Coordinates of N, CA and C in Angstrom, one line a residue:
A1 N 98.2 106.4 123.4 CA 96.5 106.0 123.5 C 95.9 106.9 122.7
S2 N 95.8 108.3 122.9 CA 95.0 109.4 122.5 C 95.0 109.2 121.1
E3 N 96.4 109.3 120.5 CA 96.2 109.0 118.9 C 95.6 108.1 118.4
I4 N 95.8 106.9 118.9 CA 94.9 106.0 118.6 C 93.5 105.9 118.8
D5 N 93.0 106.6 119.9 CA 91.6 106.8 119.9 C 91.0 107.8 118.8
V6 N 92.0 108.8 118.6 CA 91.5 109.8 117.4 C 91.4 109.1 116.3
A7 N 92.3 108.3 116.0 CA 92.5 107.3 114.7 C 91.3 106.4 114.4
A8 N 90.9 105.9 116.0 CA 89.7 104.9 115.7 C 88.4 105.8 115.4
E9 N 88.3 106.9 115.9 CA 87.1 107.8 115.6 C 87.2 108.2 114.1
H10 N 88.2 108.5 113.5 CA 88.4 108.9 112.0 C 88.0 107.5 111.4
L11 N 88.5 106.1 111.7 CA 87.9 105.2 111.2 C 86.5 104.9 111.1
E12 N 86.0 105.1 112.2 CA 84.4 105.1 112.2 C 83.7 105.9 111.3
E13 N 84.2 107.3 110.9 CA 83.8 108.2 110.0 C 83.9 107.2 108.6
L14 N 85.1 106.8 108.3 CA 85.4 106.3 107.0 C 84.6 104.9 106.8
V15 N 84.3 104.1 108.0 CA 83.4 102.9 107.5 C 82.2 103.7 107.3
S16 N 81.5 104.5 107.7 CA 80.1 105.0 107.7 C 80.3 105.6 106.0
E17 N 81.5 106.3 105.5 CA 81.5 106.5 104.2 C 81.7 105.3 103.0
W18 N 82.6 104.5 103.5 CA 83.0 103.2 102.9 C 82.5 101.8 102.9
G19 N 81.8 101.7 104.1 CA 81.3 100.3 104.7 C 80.0 100.0 103.5
P20 N 79.5 99.0 104.2 CA 78.5 98.2 103.4 C 77.1 99.3 103.2
E21 N 77.0 100.0 104.1 CA 75.7 100.9 104.3 C 76.1 102.0 103.6
G22 N 77.5 102.5 103.0 CA 77.8 103.7 102.4 C 77.1 103.6 100.9
D23 N 77.7 104.6 100.4 CA 77.2 105.1 99.0 C 77.7 103.9 97.9
E24 N 77.0 103.4 97.0 CA 77.6 102.3 96.0 C 78.5 103.0 95.4
Q25 N 78.8 104.2 95.4 CA 79.8 104.8 94.3 C 81.1 105.1 95.3
S26 N 81.3 104.7 96.6 CA 82.3 104.8 97.4 C 83.4 104.5 97.0
L27 N 84.6 104.9 97.3 CA 85.8 104.7 96.7 C 85.9 103.1 96.9
A28 N 85.8 102.6 98.0 CA 86.1 101.1 98.1 C 85.2 100.2 97.2
K29 N 84.0 100.6 97.2 CA 82.9 99.9 96.2 C 83.5 99.9 94.5
S30 N 83.8 101.1 94.4 CA 83.8 101.4 92.8 C 85.4 100.9 92.5
L31 N 86.4 101.0 93.7 CA 87.7 100.4 93.3 C 87.5 98.8 93.1
A32 N 86.7 98.3 94.4 CA 86.4 96.7 93.8 C 85.9 96.3 92.6
R33 N 85.0 97.0 92.2 CA 84.4 96.8 90.9 C 85.2 97.1 89.9
S34 N 86.2 97.9 89.7 CA 87.2 98.1 88.7 C 88.2 97.1 88.5
L35 N 88.5 96.6 89.9 CA 89.5 95.4 90.0 C 88.8 94.0 89.8
N36 N 87.6 93.9 89.8 CA 86.9 92.8 89.7 C 87.4 92.3 88.1
G37 N 87.8 90.9 88.0 CA 88.1 90.4 86.9 C 89.8 90.4 86.4
T38 N 90.1 91.1 87.4 CA 91.7 91.6 87.3 C 92.6 90.6 88.1
I39 N 93.9 90.7 87.7 CA 94.9 90.2 88.8 C 95.5 91.6 89.5
P40 N 95.2 92.1 90.6 CA 95.4 93.3 91.3 C 97.0 93.3 91.5
V41 N 97.6 94.3 91.1 CA 98.9 94.8 91.5 C 99.1 95.8 92.6
I42 N 99.6 96.0 93.6 CA 99.2 97.0 94.7 C 100.6 97.4 94.8
Y43 N 101.0 98.8 94.9 CA 102.1 99.4 94.9 C 102.2 100.4 96.1
G44 N 103.2 100.2 96.9 CA 103.5 101.3 97.8 C 104.9 101.9 97.7
A45 N 105.1 102.8 98.6 CA 106.3 103.8 98.7 C 106.3 104.0 100.2
G46 N 107.7 103.8 100.6 CA 107.8 104.2 102.0 C 106.7 103.6 103.1
L47 N 106.4 104.6 103.7 CA 105.2 103.9 104.9 C 104.1 103.1 104.3
T48 N 103.8 103.3 103.0 CA 102.7 102.5 102.4 C 103.1 101.2 102.0
T49 N 104.5 100.9 102.0 CA 104.7 99.5 101.4 C 104.4 98.3 102.0
P50 N 104.3 98.6 103.3 CA 103.7 97.1 104.1 C 102.1 96.8 103.9
I51 N 101.5 98.5 103.7 CA 100.1 98.2 103.6 C 99.6 97.7 102.4
A52 N 100.4 98.0 101.2 CA 100.4 97.4 99.8 C 100.4 95.7 100.1
Y53 N 101.4 95.5 100.8 CA 101.7 94.1 101.1 C 100.2 93.3 101.7
R54 N 100.0 94.1 102.6 CA 98.5 93.9 103.5 C 97.3 93.7 102.4
W55 N 97.3 94.6 101.4 CA 96.2 94.7 100.5 C 96.4 93.5 99.7
K56 N 97.5 92.9 99.3 CA 97.9 91.9 98.4 C 97.6 90.7 99.1
T57 N 97.7 90.5 100.4 CA 97.6 89.2 101.2 C 95.9 89.1 101.4
D58 N 95.4 90.3 101.6 CA 93.8 90.3 102.1 C 93.0 90.0 100.7
I59 N 93.5 90.3 99.5 CA 92.8 90.0 98.3 C 93.0 88.5 97.9
N60 N 94.4 88.0 98.1 CA 94.5 86.8 98.2 C 93.8 85.8 98.8
Q61 N 93.8 86.1 100.2 CA 92.8 85.2 101.1 C 91.4 85.3 101.0
N62 N 90.8 86.8 100.6 CA 89.3 86.9 100.9 C 88.8 86.6 99.5
T63 N 89.7 86.7 98.4 CA 88.9 86.6 97.1 C 89.5 85.5 96.5
E64 N 90.2 84.6 97.0 CA 90.8 83.4 96.4 C 91.3 83.9 94.9
I65 N 92.0 84.9 94.6 CA 92.9 85.3 93.5 C 94.0 85.6 93.8
P66 N 95.0 85.5 92.8 CA 96.2 85.8 92.9 C 96.4 87.6 92.8
A67 N 97.2 88.2 93.6 CA 97.5 89.6 93.7 C 98.8 89.6 94.2
F68 N 99.4 90.8 93.7 CA 100.8 91.2 93.8 C 101.3 92.4 94.5
S69 N 102.1 92.7 95.0 CA 102.6 94.0 95.6 C 104.2 94.2 95.4
H70 N 104.5 95.3 95.2 CA 105.6 95.8 95.2 C 106.1 97.1 95.8
E71 N 107.3 97.6 95.8 CA 107.5 98.9 96.5 C 108.1 99.8 95.2
L72 N 107.7 101.0 95.6 CA 108.4 102.0 94.8 C 109.7 102.7 95.3
P73 N 110.8 102.9 94.8 CA 111.1 103.2 93.3 C 111.6 101.5 92.9
E74 N 112.0 100.8 93.7 CA 112.4 99.6 93.4 C 111.6 98.8 92.3
L75 N 110.6 98.7 92.1 CA 109.7 98.5 90.9 C 110.0 98.6 89.7
D76 N 110.7 100.1 89.4 CA 111.1 100.6 88.4 C 112.2 100.1 88.0
H77 N 112.8 99.2 88.6 CA 114.0 98.8 87.9 C 114.1 97.3 87.1
N78 N 112.8 96.8 87.7 CA 112.7 95.5 86.9 C 111.3 95.2 86.5
E79 N 110.4 95.3 87.6 CA 109.1 95.2 87.4 C 108.3 96.0 86.2
L80 N 109.0 97.2 86.0 CA 108.3 98.1 85.1 C 108.5 97.3 83.6
A81 N 109.5 96.6 83.4 CA 109.8 96.1 82.0 C 108.9 94.9 81.9
G82 N 108.4 94.3 82.9 CA 107.5 93.4 82.8 C 106.2 93.9 82.4
W83 N 105.7 94.9 82.8 CA 104.3 95.4 82.2 C 104.3 95.4 80.6
A84 N 105.4 95.6 80.2 CA 105.5 95.5 78.5 C 104.3 94.7 77.8
G85 N 104.5 93.4 78.3 CA 103.8 92.2 77.9 C 102.7 91.9 78.6
A86 N 102.3 92.5 79.6 CA 101.1 92.1 80.7 C 100.0 91.8 80.1
S87 N 99.5 92.5 79.3 CA 98.1 92.3 78.7 C 98.3 90.8 77.8
D88 N 99.1 90.4 77.3 CA 99.2 89.2 76.7 C 99.1 87.9 77.6
Y89 N 99.2 88.2 79.0 CA 99.1 87.2 79.9 C 97.8 87.1 80.8
G90 N 97.2 88.2 80.7 CA 95.9 88.3 81.5 C 95.6 89.9 81.8
S91 N 94.5 89.9 82.7 CA 94.0 91.3 82.8 C 94.6 91.6 84.3
F92 N 95.2 92.9 84.2 CA 95.8 93.4 85.4 C 95.4 94.6 85.8
G93 N 95.3 94.9 87.2 CA 94.9 96.3 87.5 C 95.8 96.7 88.5
A94 N 96.2 98.0 88.4 CA 97.1 98.3 89.2 C 96.5 99.6 90.2
V95 N 97.0 99.6 91.7 CA 96.6 100.4 92.6 C 97.9 101.0 93.2
F96 N 98.0 102.3 93.1 CA 99.1 102.9 93.8 C 98.9 103.4 95.1
L97 N 99.5 103.3 96.2 CA 99.0 103.8 97.5 C 99.8 105.1 97.8
D98 N 99.3 106.0 98.1 CA 100.0 107.4 98.3 C 99.7 107.9 99.7
D99 N 100.4 108.9 100.1 CA 100.3 109.4 101.1 C 101.0 111.0 101.3
D100 N 100.5 111.9 102.1 CA 100.8 113.1 102.0 C 102.5 113.2 102.4
D101 N 103.0 112.2 103.1 CA 104.5 112.2 103.5 C 105.3 111.7 102.4
T102 N 104.7 111.1 101.2 CA 105.5 110.7 100.3 C 106.4 111.5 99.6
H103 N 107.6 111.3 99.5 CA 108.6 112.3 99.0 C 108.4 112.7 97.7
P104 N 108.2 113.9 97.2 CA 107.6 114.7 96.0 C 108.4 113.9 94.5
R105 N 109.5 113.3 94.7 CA 110.3 112.6 93.8 C 109.8 111.1 93.5
V106 N 109.0 110.8 94.8 CA 108.3 109.3 94.5 C 106.7 109.6 94.1
K107 N 106.5 110.7 94.5 CA 105.3 111.0 94.0 C 105.3 111.4 92.4
E108 N 106.2 111.8 92.0 CA 106.6 112.0 90.5 C 106.5 110.4 89.6
R109 N 107.5 109.7 90.5 CA 107.8 108.3 90.1 C 106.4 107.8 89.7
I110 N 105.3 107.9 90.9 CA 104.0 107.2 90.7 C 103.4 107.5 89.4
A111 N 103.3 108.8 89.4 CA 102.7 109.3 88.0 C 103.3 108.9 86.9
V112 N 104.7 108.9 86.8 CA 105.2 108.4 85.5 C 105.0 107.1 85.4
T113 N 105.2 106.2 86.4 CA 105.0 104.4 86.3 C 103.5 104.3 85.9
R114 N 102.7 105.2 86.6 CA 101.2 104.9 86.2 C 101.0 105.1 84.7
E115 N 101.5 106.4 84.0 CA 101.4 106.5 82.7 C 102.0 105.4 81.7
L116 N 103.1 104.9 82.4 CA 103.8 104.0 81.4 C 103.0 102.6 81.3
I117 N 102.4 102.4 82.5 CA 101.6 101.0 82.6 C 100.3 101.1 82.0
A118 N 99.9 102.2 81.8 CA 98.5 102.2 81.8 C 97.8 101.5 80.6
T119 N 98.6 101.4 79.7 CA 98.1 100.6 78.2 C 98.1 99.2 78.5
Q120 N 98.9 98.7 79.6 CA 98.9 97.2 79.8 C 97.9 96.7 80.8
A121 N 97.5 97.9 81.6 CA 96.7 97.6 83.0 C 95.3 97.7 82.5
V122 N 94.6 96.7 81.9 CA 93.3 96.4 81.6 C 92.3 96.6 82.4
G123 N 92.4 96.5 83.5 CA 91.7 96.8 84.8 C 91.9 98.1 85.6
G124 N 92.7 99.1 84.7 CA 93.0 100.3 85.0 C 94.2 100.5 86.1
T125 N 94.3 101.9 86.2 CA 95.4 102.2 87.0 C 95.0 103.0 88.2
H126 N 95.2 103.1 89.3 CA 94.3 103.9 90.6 C 95.5 104.4 91.4
V127 N 95.5 105.7 91.5 CA 96.0 106.1 92.9 C 95.1 106.6 93.9
V128 N 95.4 105.8 95.2 CA 94.8 105.9 96.2 C 95.4 106.7 97.4
S129 N 95.1 107.7 97.8 CA 95.6 108.6 98.6 C 95.2 108.2 100.1
S130 N 95.8 108.4 101.0 CA 95.4 108.1 102.4 C 94.6 109.3 103.1
R131 N 93.8 109.1 103.9 CA 92.9 110.1 104.4 C 93.1 110.3 106.0
G132 N 93.4 111.5 106.4 CA 93.4 111.8 107.9 C 94.6 112.9 108.3
Q133 N 94.6 113.3 109.4 CA 95.3 114.2 109.6 C 96.9 113.9 110.4
T134 N 96.8 112.9 111.1 CA 98.2 112.5 111.5 C 98.4 111.0 110.5
A135 N 99.9 110.6 111.0 CA 100.3 109.6 110.0 C 99.7 108.2 110.6
I136 N 99.1 108.1 111.7 CA 98.4 107.1 112.1 C 97.0 106.7 111.4
E137 N 96.5 108.2 111.3 CA 95.1 108.0 110.8 C 95.2 107.7 109.2
R138 N 96.3 108.4 109.0 CA 96.5 107.9 107.3 C 96.7 106.7 107.0
L139 N 97.4 106.1 107.7 CA 97.8 104.6 107.3 C 96.9 103.9 107.6
F140 N 96.2 104.0 108.8 CA 94.9 103.3 109.2 C 93.8 103.2 108.1
S141 N 93.7 104.4 107.6 CA 92.6 104.8 106.4 C 92.8 103.6 105.2
L142 N 94.3 103.5 105.0 CA 94.5 102.7 103.7 C 94.2 101.2 104.1
V143 N 94.9 101.1 105.3 CA 94.4 99.6 105.7 C 92.9 99.3 105.5
L144 N 92.2 100.0 106.4 CA 90.6 99.9 106.1 C 90.3 99.7 105.0
L145 N 90.5 100.6 103.9 CA 90.0 100.8 102.6 C 90.4 99.5 101.9
G146 N 91.7 98.7 102.1 CA 92.0 97.6 101.7 C 91.2 96.4 102.2
D147 N 90.9 96.5 103.3 CA 90.1 95.6 104.0 C 88.8 95.3 103.3
L148 N 88.2 96.7 103.0 CA 86.9 96.6 102.5 C 86.9 96.4 101.0
V149 N 87.8 96.8 100.4 CA 88.1 96.2 98.9 C 88.1 94.9 98.7
S150 N 89.0 94.2 99.6 CA 89.1 93.0 99.3 C 87.8 92.0 99.6
L151 N 87.1 92.6 100.6 CA 85.7 91.9 100.9 C 84.8 92.2 99.9
Y152 N 84.8 93.4 99.2 CA 83.7 93.6 98.4 C 84.2 92.8 97.1
L153 N 85.3 92.8 96.8 CA 85.9 92.0 95.6 C 85.5 90.4 95.7
A154 N 85.3 89.9 97.2 CA 85.0 88.7 97.2 C 83.3 88.7 96.9
V155 N 82.9 89.4 97.6 CA 81.1 89.5 97.0 C 81.0 89.5 95.7
L156 N 81.8 90.1 95.1 CA 81.7 90.5 93.4 C 81.9 89.2 92.9
R157 N 82.7 88.4 93.4 CA 83.1 86.9 92.9 C 82.1 85.9 93.2
G158 N 81.4 86.1 94.2 CA 80.6 85.2 94.9 C 81.4 84.1 95.7
V159 N 82.5 84.5 96.4 CA 83.3 84.0 97.3 C 82.9 84.3 98.9
D160 N 83.0 83.2 99.7 CA 83.0 83.8 101.1 C 84.2 83.6 101.6
P161 N 84.6 84.7 102.3 CA 85.9 85.0 102.6 C 86.2 84.3 103.8
T162 N 85.1 83.8 104.7 CA 85.5 83.3 105.8 C 86.2 82.0 105.9
P163 N 85.7 80.7 105.2 CA 86.6 79.7 105.3 C 87.8 79.9 104.3
V164 N 88.8 79.3 104.5 CA 89.8 79.4 103.7 C 90.5 77.9 103.1
P165 N 89.8 77.3 102.5 CA 90.1 75.8 102.1 C 91.3 75.5 101.7
A166 N 92.0 76.5 101.0 CA 93.4 75.9 100.7 C 94.4 75.9 101.8
T167 N 94.3 76.9 102.8 CA 94.9 76.9 103.8 C 94.7 75.8 104.7
E168 N 93.5 75.6 104.9 CA 93.0 74.3 105.7 C 93.6 73.2 105.1
R169 N 93.5 73.0 103.8 CA 94.0 71.6 103.4 C 95.6 71.6 103.7
L170 N 96.1 72.5 103.5 CA 97.6 72.7 103.8 C 97.9 72.2 105.2
R171 N 97.3 72.8 106.2 CA 97.4 72.1 107.7 C 97.0 70.7 107.4
D172 N 96.1 70.2 107.0 CA 95.8 68.9 107.2 C 96.6 67.8 106.5
E173 N 97.1 68.6 105.3 CA 98.4 67.7 104.8 C 99.8 67.8 105.4
L174 N 100.0 68.9 106.1 CA 101.1 69.0 107.0 C 100.9 68.0 108.4

Protein backbone atom coordinates (compact mmCIF):
# COMPACT_ATOMS: atom_id res chain seq x y z
CA ALA A 1 0.00 0.00 0.00
CA SER A 2 2.82 2.42 0.79
CA GLU A 3 4.35 1.90 -2.69
CA ILE A 4 0.98 2.70 -4.25
CA ASP A 5 0.63 5.81 -2.08
CA VAL A 6 4.07 7.04 -3.14
CA ALA A 7 3.23 6.29 -6.78
CA ALA A 8 -0.05 8.21 -6.43
CA GLU A 9 1.83 11.26 -5.12
CA HIS A 10 4.24 10.98 -8.04
CA LEU A 11 1.32 10.83 -10.49
CA GLU A 12 -0.18 13.98 -8.95
CA GLU A 13 3.09 15.78 -9.71
CA LEU A 14 3.02 14.48 -13.28
CA VAL A 15 -0.61 15.56 -13.73
CA SER A 16 0.44 19.08 -12.74
CA GLU A 17 3.16 18.96 -15.39
CA TRP A 18 1.34 17.09 -18.20
CA GLY A 19 -2.32 17.74 -17.43
CA PRO A 20 -4.67 20.29 -19.00
CA GLU A 21 -3.38 23.11 -16.78
CA GLY A 22 0.24 22.23 -17.57
CA ASP A 23 2.52 23.94 -20.05
CA GLU A 24 1.44 23.83 -23.71
CA GLN A 25 4.87 22.39 -24.54
CA SER A 26 4.53 19.53 -22.04
CA LEU A 27 5.52 16.08 -23.20
CA ALA A 28 1.91 14.86 -23.39
CA LYS A 29 0.65 17.80 -25.43
CA SER A 30 3.64 17.97 -27.78
CA LEU A 31 3.55 14.23 -28.40
CA ALA A 32 -0.18 14.43 -29.19
CA ARG A 33 0.46 17.27 -31.64
CA SER A 34 3.21 15.26 -33.31
CA LEU A 35 1.02 12.16 -33.64
CA ASN A 36 -2.03 14.09 -34.84
CA GLY A 37 -2.85 13.13 -38.42
CA THR A 38 -0.90 9.86 -38.21
CA ILE A 39 -1.59 6.25 -37.46
CA PRO A 40 0.30 5.77 -34.19
CA VAL A 41 2.36 2.63 -33.66
CA ILE A 42 3.36 2.10 -30.05
CA TYR A 43 6.26 -0.16 -29.15
CA GLY A 44 7.14 -1.63 -25.77
CA ALA A 45 9.70 -4.05 -24.41
CA GLY A 46 9.47 -6.21 -21.32
CA LEU A 47 7.51 -4.35 -18.66
CA THR A 48 6.38 -1.65 -21.07
CA THR A 49 4.77 -4.10 -23.53
CA PRO A 50 1.33 -4.16 -21.86
CA ILE A 51 1.49 -0.38 -21.50
CA ALA A 52 2.13 -0.04 -25.24
CA TYR A 53 -1.01 -2.12 -25.81
CA ARG A 54 -2.95 0.15 -23.45
CA TRP A 55 -1.77 3.25 -25.37
CA LYS A 56 -3.00 1.59 -28.56
CA THR A 57 -6.45 0.79 -27.15
CA ASP A 58 -6.84 4.22 -25.54
CA ILE A 59 -5.96 5.90 -28.84
CA ASN A 60 -8.37 3.60 -30.71
CA GLN A 61 -11.24 4.33 -28.37
CA ASN A 62 -10.69 7.96 -27.41
CA THR A 63 -9.66 9.32 -30.80
CA GLU A 64 -11.55 6.95 -33.09
CA ILE A 65 -8.49 6.20 -35.23
CA PRO A 66 -6.52 3.02 -35.82
CA ALA A 67 -3.39 2.57 -33.76
CA PHE A 68 -1.18 -0.45 -33.34
CA SER A 69 1.28 -1.85 -30.83
CA HIS A 70 4.00 -4.45 -30.81
CA GLU A 71 6.85 -5.73 -28.67
CA LEU A 72 10.59 -5.51 -29.06
CA PRO A 73 12.55 -7.55 -29.97
CA GLU A 74 9.86 -9.56 -31.79
CA LEU A 75 8.81 -6.66 -34.03
CA ASP A 76 12.27 -6.63 -35.59
CA HIS A 77 11.69 -10.09 -37.08
CA ASN A 78 8.76 -9.18 -39.33
CA GLU A 79 7.20 -5.80 -38.67
CA LEU A 80 10.44 -3.97 -39.35
CA ALA A 81 10.25 -5.17 -42.97
CA GLY A 82 6.73 -3.71 -43.23
CA TRP A 83 8.05 -0.24 -42.50
CA ALA A 84 9.89 -0.24 -45.85
CA GLY A 85 6.70 0.77 -47.67
CA ALA A 86 4.76 2.40 -44.84
CA SER A 87 4.75 5.91 -46.29
CA ASP A 88 3.12 4.55 -49.46
CA TYR A 89 0.03 3.70 -47.40
CA GLY A 90 -0.34 6.56 -44.96
CA SER A 91 1.20 8.70 -42.29
CA PHE A 92 2.57 6.70 -39.40
CA GLY A 93 4.15 7.87 -36.17
CA ALA A 94 6.13 5.58 -33.88
CA VAL A 95 6.48 5.78 -30.11
CA PHE A 96 8.94 3.58 -28.24
CA LEU A 97 8.21 3.22 -24.51
CA ASP A 98 11.42 2.88 -22.52
CA ASP A 99 12.22 2.23 -18.87
CA ASP A 100 15.35 2.33 -16.72
CA ASP A 101 15.14 -1.45 -16.28
CA THR A 102 15.11 -2.16 -20.01
CA HIS A 103 18.03 -4.41 -20.87
CA PRO A 104 20.91 -2.53 -22.55
CA ARG A 105 20.68 -4.75 -25.67
CA VAL A 106 16.99 -3.88 -26.01
CA LYS A 107 17.79 -0.18 -25.55
CA GLU A 108 20.29 -0.54 -28.40
CA ARG A 109 17.63 -2.32 -30.45
CA ILE A 110 15.23 0.60 -29.83
CA ALA A 111 17.82 3.08 -31.10
CA VAL A 112 18.65 1.05 -34.23
CA THR A 113 15.01 0.24 -35.02
CA ARG A 114 14.08 3.89 -34.60
CA GLU A 115 16.83 4.90 -37.00
CA LEU A 116 15.76 2.28 -39.56
CA ILE A 117 12.11 3.38 -39.64
CA ALA A 118 12.68 7.13 -39.33
CA THR A 119 12.38 7.87 -43.04
CA GLN A 120 9.04 6.05 -43.25
CA ALA A 121 7.52 7.44 -40.05
CA VAL A 122 6.08 10.69 -41.42
CA GLY A 123 4.74 11.52 -37.95
CA GLY A 124 8.17 11.08 -36.46
CA THR A 125 9.69 8.58 -34.09
CA HIS A 126 9.71 9.21 -30.38
CA VAL A 127 11.32 7.51 -27.41
CA VAL A 128 9.40 8.12 -24.23
CA SER A 129 11.10 7.20 -20.98
CA SER A 130 9.26 6.34 -17.81
CA ARG A 131 9.65 8.68 -14.85
CA GLY A 132 9.95 7.81 -11.19
CA GLN A 133 12.07 6.05 -8.63
CA THR A 134 10.29 2.71 -8.22
CA ALA A 135 9.09 0.34 -10.93
CA ILE A 136 5.47 1.11 -9.99
CA GLU A 137 6.03 4.86 -10.27
CA ARG A 138 7.75 4.45 -13.62
CA LEU A 139 5.15 2.16 -15.13
CA PHE A 140 2.23 4.27 -13.90
CA SER A 141 3.93 7.35 -15.35
CA LEU A 142 3.76 5.75 -18.80
CA VAL A 143 0.12 4.74 -18.28
CA LEU A 144 -0.77 8.31 -17.31
CA LEU A 145 1.15 9.76 -20.23
CA GLY A 146 -0.65 7.46 -22.67
CA ASP A 147 -4.03 8.38 -21.19
CA LEU A 148 -3.30 12.08 -21.59
CA VAL A 149 -1.85 11.73 -25.10
CA SER A 150 -4.99 9.89 -26.22
CA LEU A 151 -7.25 12.57 -24.73
CA TYR A 152 -5.24 15.41 -26.27
CA LEU A 153 -5.33 13.62 -29.62
CA ALA A 154 -9.11 13.40 -29.30
CA VAL A 155 -9.31 17.13 -28.62
CA LEU A 156 -7.07 17.89 -31.60
CA ARG A 157 -9.35 15.76 -33.79
CA GLY A 158 -12.52 17.33 -32.38
CA VAL A 159 -13.69 13.97 -31.01
CA ASP A 160 -15.58 13.62 -27.73
CA PRO A 161 -13.88 10.61 -26.09
CA THR A 162 -16.80 9.72 -23.82
CA PRO A 163 -19.40 8.17 -26.13
CA VAL A 164 -18.18 5.18 -28.10
CA PRO A 165 -20.69 4.85 -30.95
CA ALA A 166 -18.98 1.88 -32.64
CA THR A 167 -18.99 -0.17 -29.44
CA GLU A 168 -22.55 0.86 -28.63
CA ARG A 169 -23.69 -0.17 -32.12
CA LEU A 170 -21.92 -3.52 -31.79
CA ARG A 171 -23.71 -4.17 -28.50
CA ASP A 172 -27.05 -3.20 -30.08
CA GLU A 173 -26.46 -5.49 -33.06
CA LEU A 174 -25.46 -8.41 -30.84
